[in-house]
Amino acid sequence: MELASSGDRTAADRLFAESMRCLKAIRMKDFFKGMDYAAWLAENRKLLEAMDPPTRARTMTTVNANIELIETSSRLCENAKAGLSDGQIYGIALAAARLGNDDATACLLGGFYDPPKMNPEQAQAFDTEAMELGRRALNNGNWNTVLALQTVYATVGVEGQTGPVSHISHADYLKVLSLLLRGTPRNASGLLPLEQQVKALKPTLSPADRFAAERWADDMYARVFFASGPAPSMNSTGCDY
């Protein structure tokens, strides 16, 4: 942790990556309740049989990868739960984000972890710095940050939770969704739900706000995000926690 907080980019990135790996492994371990791959297949046989072949193959691949993650992370993450359940992950992400890790910035904005203990002044300083890092990540074309900003601007986040950075704004939310819409491939399964979200949101805003969102999204996509490739799935929060 010392090297990570003293300006060593490599150490900060490694600590962030290992911490995120452990958080996901812990979550997956709770989800699978100690089952191995064969046991999960046996318990969910009927569910799998009801799926079409491509969906079944994707599901089985994902499940196998997550169970393998649990098994291969057991030693690395042996004592991680206690250390990462008190808001410490935000400090780890902040150290990496300050040194240029834009995916860490996305986790500052869109992750759902136990919040760090902060007084009002500290909370305001954290919020201000996280949003400034978010603007930098946007200008770098980081799609995960775009996804994470949905959490910042929407009323509720995943499972009804909100993170330590929250700026409820339908106008800014429309900007983010409009940018995602421009980066989503026309044949993507998430295109229709995204279009429906945009359609439902627009009537809540003034014509000026709608126009501003379109102009902002057009500019950001053409100037920055076109070179970043297609937007990731809308099923993601921008932070693989």
Coordinates of C-alpha atoms in Angstrom, one line a residue:
M1 CA 0.0 0.0 0.0
E2 CA 2.9 2.4 0.7
L3 CA 4.3 2.3 -2.8
A4 CA 0.8 2.7 -4.3
S5 CA 0.1 5.8 -2.3
S6 CA 3.6 7.3 -2.8
G7 CA 3.2 7.8 -6.6
D8 CA 4.3 4.4 -8.0
R9 CA 1.9 3.9 -10.9
T10 CA 2.7 0.2 -11.4
A11 CA 2.2 -0.6 -7.7
A12 CA -1.0 1.4 -7.5
D13 CA -2.4 -0.4 -10.6
R14 CA -1.4 -3.8 -9.3
L15 CA -3.0 -3.1 -5.9
F16 CA -6.2 -1.9 -7.5
A17 CA -6.4 -4.9 -9.9
E18 CA -5.8 -7.4 -7.1
S19 CA -8.3 -5.7 -4.8
M20 CA -11.0 -5.7 -7.5
R21 CA -10.2 -9.4 -8.2
C22 CA -10.7 -10.2 -4.6
L23 CA -13.9 -8.2 -4.3
K24 CA -15.4 -10.1 -7.3
A25 CA -14.1 -13.4 -6.0
I26 CA -15.8 -12.8 -2.6
R27 CA -19.1 -11.8 -4.3
M28 CA -19.0 -14.9 -6.5
K29 CA -18.2 -17.1 -3.5
D30 CA -21.2 -15.8 -1.7
F31 CA -23.3 -16.3 -4.9
F32 CA -22.3 -19.9 -5.6
K33 CA -22.3 -20.9 -1.9
G34 CA -19.3 -23.1 -2.2
M35 CA -20.5 -25.1 -5.2
D36 CA -18.1 -26.3 -7.8
Y37 CA -18.9 -26.2 -11.5
A38 CA -20.4 -29.7 -11.6
A39 CA -22.6 -29.0 -8.6
W40 CA -23.9 -25.8 -10.1
L41 CA -24.6 -27.5 -13.4
A42 CA -26.6 -30.3 -11.6
E43 CA -28.6 -27.7 -9.5
N44 CA -29.4 -25.6 -12.6
R45 CA -30.0 -28.3 -15.2
K46 CA -33.6 -27.3 -15.9
L47 CA -32.7 -23.7 -16.2
L48 CA -30.0 -24.4 -18.7
E49 CA -32.2 -26.7 -20.7
A50 CA -34.8 -23.9 -21.1
M51 CA -32.2 -21.6 -22.7
D52 CA -31.4 -21.4 -26.4
P53 CA -28.0 -22.9 -27.3
P54 CA -26.0 -19.6 -27.7
T55 CA -27.4 -18.3 -24.3
R56 CA -26.7 -21.6 -22.6
A57 CA -23.1 -21.7 -23.9
R58 CA -22.4 -18.1 -22.8
T59 CA -23.9 -18.8 -19.3
M60 CA -21.9 -21.9 -18.8
T61 CA -18.7 -20.1 -19.9
T62 CA -19.4 -17.3 -17.5
V63 CA -20.2 -19.6 -14.6
N64 CA -17.1 -21.7 -15.2
A65 CA -14.9 -18.6 -15.3
N66 CA -16.4 -17.2 -12.1
I67 CA -15.9 -20.5 -10.2
E68 CA -12.4 -20.7 -11.5
L69 CA -11.8 -17.1 -10.3
I70 CA -12.9 -18.2 -6.8
E71 CA -10.6 -21.2 -6.8
T72 CA -7.5 -19.4 -8.2
S73 CA -8.0 -16.3 -5.9
S74 CA -8.3 -18.1 -2.6
R75 CA -4.8 -17.6 -1.4
L76 CA -4.5 -14.0 -2.7
C77 CA -7.8 -13.0 -1.2
E78 CA -7.7 -15.0 2.0
N79 CA -7.9 -12.0 4.3
A80 CA -9.3 -9.5 1.8
K81 CA -12.9 -9.4 3.0
A82 CA -12.2 -7.7 6.3
G83 CA -9.7 -5.3 4.7
L84 CA -12.0 -4.2 1.8
S85 CA -15.3 -4.0 3.7
D86 CA -14.6 -0.7 5.5
G87 CA -14.4 1.6 2.5
Q88 CA -10.7 0.9 2.0
I89 CA -11.3 0.0 -1.7
Y90 CA -12.1 3.7 -2.4
G91 CA -8.7 4.8 -1.1
I92 CA -7.0 2.1 -3.3
A93 CA -9.0 3.2 -6.3
L94 CA -8.3 6.9 -5.7
A95 CA -4.6 6.3 -5.5
A96 CA -4.6 4.5 -8.9
A97 CA -7.0 7.1 -10.4
R98 CA -4.8 10.0 -9.4
L99 CA -1.9 8.3 -11.2
G100 CA -3.9 8.0 -14.5
N101 CA -5.9 4.7 -14.1
D102 CA -9.3 5.7 -15.7
D103 CA -10.9 2.3 -14.9
A104 CA -10.1 3.1 -11.2
T105 CA -11.9 6.4 -11.7
A106 CA -15.0 4.5 -13.0
C107 CA -15.0 2.5 -9.8
L108 CA -14.8 5.7 -7.7
L109 CA -17.9 6.9 -9.5
G110 CA -19.9 3.7 -10.1
G111 CA -18.8 1.1 -7.6
F112 CA -21.1 -0.1 -4.8
Y113 CA -19.0 -0.9 -1.8
D114 CA -19.3 -0.2 1.9
P115 CA -18.6 3.6 1.9
P116 CA -15.5 5.1 3.5
K117 CA -16.0 6.9 6.9
M118 CA -15.8 10.6 6.1
N119 CA -16.9 13.8 7.8
P120 CA -18.8 16.3 5.6
E121 CA -15.7 18.2 4.6
Q122 CA -13.9 15.0 3.6
A123 CA -17.0 13.7 1.7
Q124 CA -17.1 17.0 -0.3
A125 CA -13.4 16.9 -1.1
F126 CA -13.8 13.2 -2.2
D127 CA -16.8 14.1 -4.4
T128 CA -15.0 17.1 -6.0
E129 CA -11.9 15.1 -6.8
A130 CA -13.8 12.1 -8.1
M131 CA -15.8 14.2 -10.5
E132 CA -12.7 16.0 -11.7
L133 CA -11.0 12.6 -12.3
G134 CA -14.2 11.6 -14.1
R135 CA -14.0 14.6 -16.5
R136 CA -10.3 13.6 -17.2
A137 CA -11.4 10.0 -17.9
L138 CA -14.1 11.2 -20.3
N139 CA -11.6 13.3 -22.2
N140 CA -9.5 10.2 -22.5
G141 CA -12.4 8.3 -24.1
N142 CA -13.0 5.8 -21.2
W143 CA -16.3 4.0 -21.8
N144 CA -16.3 2.5 -18.3
T145 CA -16.5 6.0 -16.9
V146 CA -19.5 6.8 -19.1
L147 CA -21.2 3.8 -17.7
A148 CA -20.3 4.7 -14.2
L149 CA -21.7 8.2 -14.6
Q150 CA -25.1 6.7 -15.1
T151 CA -24.9 5.8 -11.4
V152 CA -23.8 9.3 -10.4
Y153 CA -26.7 11.0 -12.4
A154 CA -29.5 8.5 -12.0
T155 CA -31.8 8.4 -9.0
V156 CA -30.8 4.9 -7.8
G157 CA -28.0 2.6 -8.8
V158 CA -27.6 -1.2 -8.8
E159 CA -29.8 -3.0 -6.3
G160 CA -31.2 0.4 -5.1
Q161 CA -27.8 1.5 -3.7
T162 CA -26.0 4.8 -4.2
G163 CA -22.3 5.4 -4.0
P164 CA -20.5 8.2 -2.2
V165 CA -20.6 10.4 -5.4
S166 CA -24.1 11.4 -6.3
H167 CA -25.3 14.3 -8.5
I168 CA -28.9 13.5 -9.5
S169 CA -29.5 15.2 -12.8
H170 CA -31.8 14.1 -15.6
A171 CA -30.1 16.6 -18.0
D172 CA -26.7 15.1 -17.4
Y173 CA -28.1 11.6 -17.4
L174 CA -29.5 12.2 -20.8
K175 CA -26.1 13.3 -22.0
V176 CA -24.5 10.1 -20.8
L177 CA -27.2 7.9 -22.3
S178 CA -27.0 9.8 -25.6
L179 CA -23.3 9.3 -25.8
L180 CA -23.7 5.5 -25.1
L181 CA -26.4 5.4 -27.8
R182 CA -23.9 6.8 -30.3
G183 CA -21.3 4.2 -29.3
T184 CA -23.6 1.1 -29.2
P185 CA -23.5 -1.1 -32.4
R186 CA -26.7 -1.2 -34.3
N187 CA -26.9 -5.0 -33.9
A188 CA -26.2 -5.0 -30.1
S189 CA -28.8 -6.6 -27.9
G190 CA -28.7 -3.6 -25.6
L191 CA -29.6 -1.0 -28.3
L192 CA -33.4 -1.2 -27.9
P193 CA -33.4 -0.9 -24.1
L194 CA -31.0 2.1 -24.4
E195 CA -33.3 3.7 -27.0
Q196 CA -36.3 3.2 -24.8
Q197 CA -34.4 4.8 -21.8
V198 CA -33.6 7.8 -23.9
K199 CA -37.2 8.0 -25.2
A200 CA -38.6 7.9 -21.7
L201 CA -36.2 10.5 -20.3
K202 CA -36.6 13.2 -22.9
P203 CA -40.1 14.3 -22.0
T204 CA -38.9 15.1 -18.5
L205 CA -36.6 17.7 -19.8
S206 CA -36.9 21.1 -21.6
P207 CA -36.2 21.4 -25.3
A208 CA -33.0 23.3 -24.4
D209 CA -31.7 20.5 -22.2
R210 CA -32.5 17.9 -24.9
F211 CA -30.7 20.0 -27.5
A212 CA -27.7 20.4 -25.2
A213 CA -27.5 16.7 -24.5
E214 CA -27.5 15.9 -28.3
R215 CA -24.8 18.5 -29.0
W216 CA -22.6 17.3 -26.1
A217 CA -23.0 13.6 -27.2
D218 CA -22.3 14.4 -30.8
D219 CA -19.2 16.4 -29.9
M220 CA -17.8 13.9 -27.4
Y221 CA -18.4 10.9 -29.7
A222 CA -16.8 12.5 -32.8
R223 CA -13.9 14.2 -30.9
V224 CA -13.0 11.5 -28.4
F225 CA -15.1 8.3 -28.2
F226 CA -15.2 7.2 -31.9
A227 CA -11.5 6.3 -31.5
S228 CA -12.3 4.2 -28.4
G229 CA -14.3 1.6 -30.3
P230 CA -17.8 0.5 -29.4
A231 CA -19.4 1.1 -26.0
P232 CA -19.5 -1.9 -23.7
S233 CA -22.7 -3.7 -22.6
M234 CA -25.3 -1.7 -20.8
N235 CA -25.4 -4.5 -18.3
S236 CA -22.2 -3.3 -16.8
T237 CA -21.9 -0.6 -14.1
G238 CA -18.5 0.4 -15.5
C239 CA -16.8 -1.2 -12.6
D240 CA -16.4 -5.0 -12.5
Y241 CA -17.0 -5.5 -8.8

